[in-house]
Short mmCIF file of C-alpha atoms in Angstrom, two decimals:
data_model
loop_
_atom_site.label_atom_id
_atom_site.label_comp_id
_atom_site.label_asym_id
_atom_site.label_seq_id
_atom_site.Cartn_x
_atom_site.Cartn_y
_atom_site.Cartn_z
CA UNK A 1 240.47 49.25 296.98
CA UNK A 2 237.34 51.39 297.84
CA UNK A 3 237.82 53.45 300.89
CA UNK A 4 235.09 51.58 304.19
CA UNK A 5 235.38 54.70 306.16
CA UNK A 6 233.49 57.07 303.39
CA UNK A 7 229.95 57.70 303.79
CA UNK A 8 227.84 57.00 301.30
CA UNK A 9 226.59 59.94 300.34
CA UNK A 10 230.40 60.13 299.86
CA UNK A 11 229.90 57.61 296.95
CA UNK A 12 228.87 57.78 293.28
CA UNK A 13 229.35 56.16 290.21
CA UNK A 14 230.45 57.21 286.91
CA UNK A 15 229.58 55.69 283.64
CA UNK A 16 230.88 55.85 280.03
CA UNK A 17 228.39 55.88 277.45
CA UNK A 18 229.12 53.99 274.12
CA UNK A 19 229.82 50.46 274.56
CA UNK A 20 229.12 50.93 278.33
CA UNK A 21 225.61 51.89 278.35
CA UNK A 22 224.36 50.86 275.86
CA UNK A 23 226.69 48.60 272.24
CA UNK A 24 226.72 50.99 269.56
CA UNK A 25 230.21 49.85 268.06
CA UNK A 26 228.71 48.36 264.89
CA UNK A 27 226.68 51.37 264.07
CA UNK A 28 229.68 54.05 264.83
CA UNK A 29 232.16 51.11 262.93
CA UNK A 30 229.17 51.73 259.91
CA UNK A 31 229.06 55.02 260.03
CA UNK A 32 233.14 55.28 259.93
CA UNK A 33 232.91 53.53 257.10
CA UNK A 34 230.74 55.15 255.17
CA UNK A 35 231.81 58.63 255.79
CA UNK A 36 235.88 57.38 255.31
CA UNK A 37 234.97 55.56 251.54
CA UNK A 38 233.94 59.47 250.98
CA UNK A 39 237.43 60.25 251.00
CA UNK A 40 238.96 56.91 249.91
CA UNK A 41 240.13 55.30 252.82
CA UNK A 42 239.39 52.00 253.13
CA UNK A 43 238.95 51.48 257.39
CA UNK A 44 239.30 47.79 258.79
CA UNK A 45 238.37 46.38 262.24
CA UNK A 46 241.70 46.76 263.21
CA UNK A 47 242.07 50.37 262.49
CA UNK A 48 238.93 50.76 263.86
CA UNK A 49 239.91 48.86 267.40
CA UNK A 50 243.28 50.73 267.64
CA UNK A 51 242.88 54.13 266.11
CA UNK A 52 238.54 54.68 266.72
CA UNK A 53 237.21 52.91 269.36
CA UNK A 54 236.88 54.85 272.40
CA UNK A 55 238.88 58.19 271.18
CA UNK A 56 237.66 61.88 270.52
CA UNK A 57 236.86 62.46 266.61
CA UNK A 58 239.94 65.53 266.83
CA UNK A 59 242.24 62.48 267.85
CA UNK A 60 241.00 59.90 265.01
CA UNK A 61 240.57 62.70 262.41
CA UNK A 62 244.31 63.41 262.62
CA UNK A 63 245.51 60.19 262.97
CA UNK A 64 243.78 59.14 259.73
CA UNK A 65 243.68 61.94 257.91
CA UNK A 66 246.67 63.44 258.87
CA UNK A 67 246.81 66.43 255.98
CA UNK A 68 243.26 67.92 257.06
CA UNK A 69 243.13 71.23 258.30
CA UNK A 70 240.78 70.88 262.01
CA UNK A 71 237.60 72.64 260.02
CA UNK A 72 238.17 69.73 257.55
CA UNK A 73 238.27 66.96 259.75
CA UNK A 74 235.20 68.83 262.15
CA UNK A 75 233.15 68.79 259.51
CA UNK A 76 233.76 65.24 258.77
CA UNK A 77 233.08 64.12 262.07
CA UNK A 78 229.74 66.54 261.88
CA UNK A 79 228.28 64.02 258.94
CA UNK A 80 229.88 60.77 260.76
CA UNK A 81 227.94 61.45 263.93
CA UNK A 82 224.55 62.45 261.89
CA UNK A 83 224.66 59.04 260.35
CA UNK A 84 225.40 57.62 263.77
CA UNK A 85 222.05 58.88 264.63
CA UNK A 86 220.38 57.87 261.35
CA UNK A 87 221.63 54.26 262.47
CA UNK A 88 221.08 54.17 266.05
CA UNK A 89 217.01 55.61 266.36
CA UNK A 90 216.47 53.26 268.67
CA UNK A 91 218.75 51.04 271.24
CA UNK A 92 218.80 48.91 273.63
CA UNK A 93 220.63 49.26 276.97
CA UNK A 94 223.86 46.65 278.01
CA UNK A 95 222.25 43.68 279.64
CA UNK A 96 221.67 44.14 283.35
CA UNK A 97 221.57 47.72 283.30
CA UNK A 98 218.13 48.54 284.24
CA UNK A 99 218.28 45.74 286.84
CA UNK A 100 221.27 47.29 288.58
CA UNK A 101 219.56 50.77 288.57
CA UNK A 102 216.74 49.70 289.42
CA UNK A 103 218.13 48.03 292.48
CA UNK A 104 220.78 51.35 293.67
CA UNK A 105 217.20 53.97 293.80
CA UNK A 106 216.91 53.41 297.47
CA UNK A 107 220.52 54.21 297.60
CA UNK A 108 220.18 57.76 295.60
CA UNK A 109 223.81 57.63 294.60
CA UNK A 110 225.04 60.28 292.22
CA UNK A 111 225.56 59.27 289.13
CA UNK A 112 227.06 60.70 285.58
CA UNK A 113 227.85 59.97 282.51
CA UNK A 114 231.80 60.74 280.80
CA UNK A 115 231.49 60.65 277.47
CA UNK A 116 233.89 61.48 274.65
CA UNK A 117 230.68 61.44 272.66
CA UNK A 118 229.71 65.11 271.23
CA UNK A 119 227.01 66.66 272.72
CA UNK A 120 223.70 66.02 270.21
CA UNK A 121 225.29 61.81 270.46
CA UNK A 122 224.88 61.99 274.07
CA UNK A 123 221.83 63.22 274.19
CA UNK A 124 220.23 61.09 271.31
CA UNK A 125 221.84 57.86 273.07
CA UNK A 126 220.30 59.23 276.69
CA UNK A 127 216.83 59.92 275.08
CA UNK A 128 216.98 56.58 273.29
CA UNK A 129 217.95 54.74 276.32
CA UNK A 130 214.99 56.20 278.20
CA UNK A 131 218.08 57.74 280.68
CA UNK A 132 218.22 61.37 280.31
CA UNK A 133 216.60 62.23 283.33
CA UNK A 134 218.27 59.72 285.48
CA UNK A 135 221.76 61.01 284.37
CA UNK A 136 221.43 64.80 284.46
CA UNK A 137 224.86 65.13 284.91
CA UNK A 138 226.91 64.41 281.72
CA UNK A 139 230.75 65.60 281.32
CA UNK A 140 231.42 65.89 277.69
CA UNK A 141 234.75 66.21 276.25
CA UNK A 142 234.87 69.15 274.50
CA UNK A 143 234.00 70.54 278.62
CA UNK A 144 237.64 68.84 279.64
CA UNK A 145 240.03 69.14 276.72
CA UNK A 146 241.51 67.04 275.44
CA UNK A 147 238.99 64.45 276.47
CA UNK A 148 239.81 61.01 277.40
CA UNK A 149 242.68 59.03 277.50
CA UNK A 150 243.29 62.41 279.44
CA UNK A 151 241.77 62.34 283.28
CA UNK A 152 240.48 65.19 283.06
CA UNK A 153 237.06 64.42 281.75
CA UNK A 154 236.50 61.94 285.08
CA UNK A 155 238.13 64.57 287.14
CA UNK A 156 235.30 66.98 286.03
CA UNK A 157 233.11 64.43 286.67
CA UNK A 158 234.27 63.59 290.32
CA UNK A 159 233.80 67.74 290.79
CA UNK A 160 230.27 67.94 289.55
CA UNK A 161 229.18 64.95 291.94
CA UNK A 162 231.35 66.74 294.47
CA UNK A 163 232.94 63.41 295.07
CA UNK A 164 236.40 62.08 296.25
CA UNK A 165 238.32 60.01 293.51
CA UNK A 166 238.37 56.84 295.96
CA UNK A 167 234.65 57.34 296.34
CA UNK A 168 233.60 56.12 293.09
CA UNK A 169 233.85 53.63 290.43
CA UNK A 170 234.05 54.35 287.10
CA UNK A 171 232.70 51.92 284.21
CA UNK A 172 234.19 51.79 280.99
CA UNK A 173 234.64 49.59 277.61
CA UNK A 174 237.57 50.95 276.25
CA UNK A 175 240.87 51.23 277.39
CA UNK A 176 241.58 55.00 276.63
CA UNK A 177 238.18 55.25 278.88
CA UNK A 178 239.85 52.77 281.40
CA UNK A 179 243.17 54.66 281.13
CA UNK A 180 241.27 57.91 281.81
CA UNK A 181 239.36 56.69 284.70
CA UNK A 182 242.33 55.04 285.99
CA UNK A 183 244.50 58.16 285.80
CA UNK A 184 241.90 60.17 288.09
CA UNK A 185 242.19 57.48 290.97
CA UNK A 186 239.08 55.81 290.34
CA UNK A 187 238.20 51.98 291.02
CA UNK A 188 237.51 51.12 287.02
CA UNK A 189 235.47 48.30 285.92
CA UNK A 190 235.91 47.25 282.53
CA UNK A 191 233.21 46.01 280.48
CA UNK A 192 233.97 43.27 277.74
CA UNK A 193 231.57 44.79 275.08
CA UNK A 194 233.89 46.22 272.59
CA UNK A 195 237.47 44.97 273.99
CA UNK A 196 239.03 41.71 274.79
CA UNK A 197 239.34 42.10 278.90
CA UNK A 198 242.87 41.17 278.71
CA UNK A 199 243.29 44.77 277.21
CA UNK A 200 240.97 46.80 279.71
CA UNK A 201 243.00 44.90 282.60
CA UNK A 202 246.02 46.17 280.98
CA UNK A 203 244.58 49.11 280.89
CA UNK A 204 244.16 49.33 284.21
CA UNK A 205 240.73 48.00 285.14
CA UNK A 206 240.71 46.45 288.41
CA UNK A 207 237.45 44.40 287.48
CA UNK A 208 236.27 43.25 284.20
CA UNK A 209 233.33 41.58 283.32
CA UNK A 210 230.84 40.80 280.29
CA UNK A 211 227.77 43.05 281.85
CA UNK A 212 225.76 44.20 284.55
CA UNK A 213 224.53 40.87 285.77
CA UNK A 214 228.16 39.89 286.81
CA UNK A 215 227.82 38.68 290.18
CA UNK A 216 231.40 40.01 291.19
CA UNK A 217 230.45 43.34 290.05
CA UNK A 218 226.79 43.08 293.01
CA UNK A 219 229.32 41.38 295.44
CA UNK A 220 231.58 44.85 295.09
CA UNK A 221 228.50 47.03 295.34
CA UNK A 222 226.57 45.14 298.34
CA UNK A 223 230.34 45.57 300.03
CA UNK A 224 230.54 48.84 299.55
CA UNK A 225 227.10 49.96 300.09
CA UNK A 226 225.07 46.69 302.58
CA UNK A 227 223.11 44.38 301.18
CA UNK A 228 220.21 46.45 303.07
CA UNK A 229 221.00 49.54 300.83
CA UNK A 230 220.42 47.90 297.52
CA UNK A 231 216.63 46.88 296.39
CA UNK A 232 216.23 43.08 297.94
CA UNK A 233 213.30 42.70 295.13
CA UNK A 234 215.99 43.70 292.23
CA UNK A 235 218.62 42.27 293.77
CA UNK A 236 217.07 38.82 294.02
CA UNK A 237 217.01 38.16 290.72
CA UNK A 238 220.80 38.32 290.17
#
């Protein structure tokens, strides 16, 4: 459980950014695909569920591809994520999330983003999203090797918003990103947007739920923060 004695400018939240943000599995699923039937392999939504979703492209190259050398596989994930971006020029955020932002500004908690997404993704998604400016901070993976299931990329994160681990909660759609999160000693709630939420709560997620108008999730932030910290006009509405 969150700590009651930390002060709240002792407390800051973390996000993920595909599936978390913002659903972009069908277009990176797409643009798998494509870029795989390049090289004959065939990829299924299994593959793509247990081997893909929610892993660094170094990981997936070489558990798919196994006999590429790393420029091989770096400069297939290069023309993956350009298609990504062909397919995603515009998107739409996860539902609830500009309510729940919009309700924590009086509260001017840090926030960041901990991606496993390369650099020009998280950007695109950000700019897209109409978010870059509210997350300035963004921990990419390549910045804490070897990226997530690994805690280090949340660890970094925790650092940047000069934050205890038990001062935060971390969100997160897949369960290498819950197992990461986890792993740093971070409250994780799962979202349901890409897994089943029997696997994030195996995972580790001590909360799972389908978005960000899930009343559990406001009932854990109005305990942690006062209902008088968090926007009454925003709030209302939930």
């Amino acid at each position: 459980m969150l700590s009651a004695d930390l002060l709240p400018n002792s407390f800051g939240l973390l996000f993920d950014l595909d599936g978390t943000l913002t659903e972009t599995n069908p277009l990176h699923y797409r643009a798998w695909e494509l870029v795989l039937a390049e090289v004959g392999f065939d990829l299924t939504p299994t593959i793509y569920e247990q081997i893909i979703s929610g892993r660094t492209n170094a990981q997936i190259v070489v558990d798919l591809l196994p006999s590429y050398s790393v420029a091989e596989g770096a400069a297939l994930s290069d023309r993956k994520e350009a298609l990504f971006r062909q397919l995603a020029p515009d998107l739409e955020p996860v539902l609830g999330l500009p309510l729940l932002l919009k309700a924590l500004e009086p509260c001017n908690l840090p926030m960041a983003v901990v991606t496993n997404a390369p650099k020009d993704n998280a950007i695109h998604m950000l700019t897209a999203l109409g978010l870059r400016e509210r997350f300035a901070t963004v921990v990419l993976a390549e910045e804490a090797p070897p990226g997530k299931p690994d805690p280090a990329p949340y660890r970094l994160g925790l650092e940047r918003l000069n934050l205890p681990a038990n001062g935060a909660i971390a969100f997160e759609d897949s369960p290498p990103g819950v197992r990461s999160a986890v792993a740093a000693g971070i409250f994780t709630v799962g979202l349901s947007t890409t897994h089943a939420p029997e696997e994030l709560t195996q995972a580790g997620a001590s909360l799972v739920i389908e978005n960000f108008t899930n009343q559990r999730l406001w009932q854990l932030l109005r305990s942690r923060l006062g209902d008088e910290a968090i926007s009454l006009s925003a709030a209302s509405t939930v």
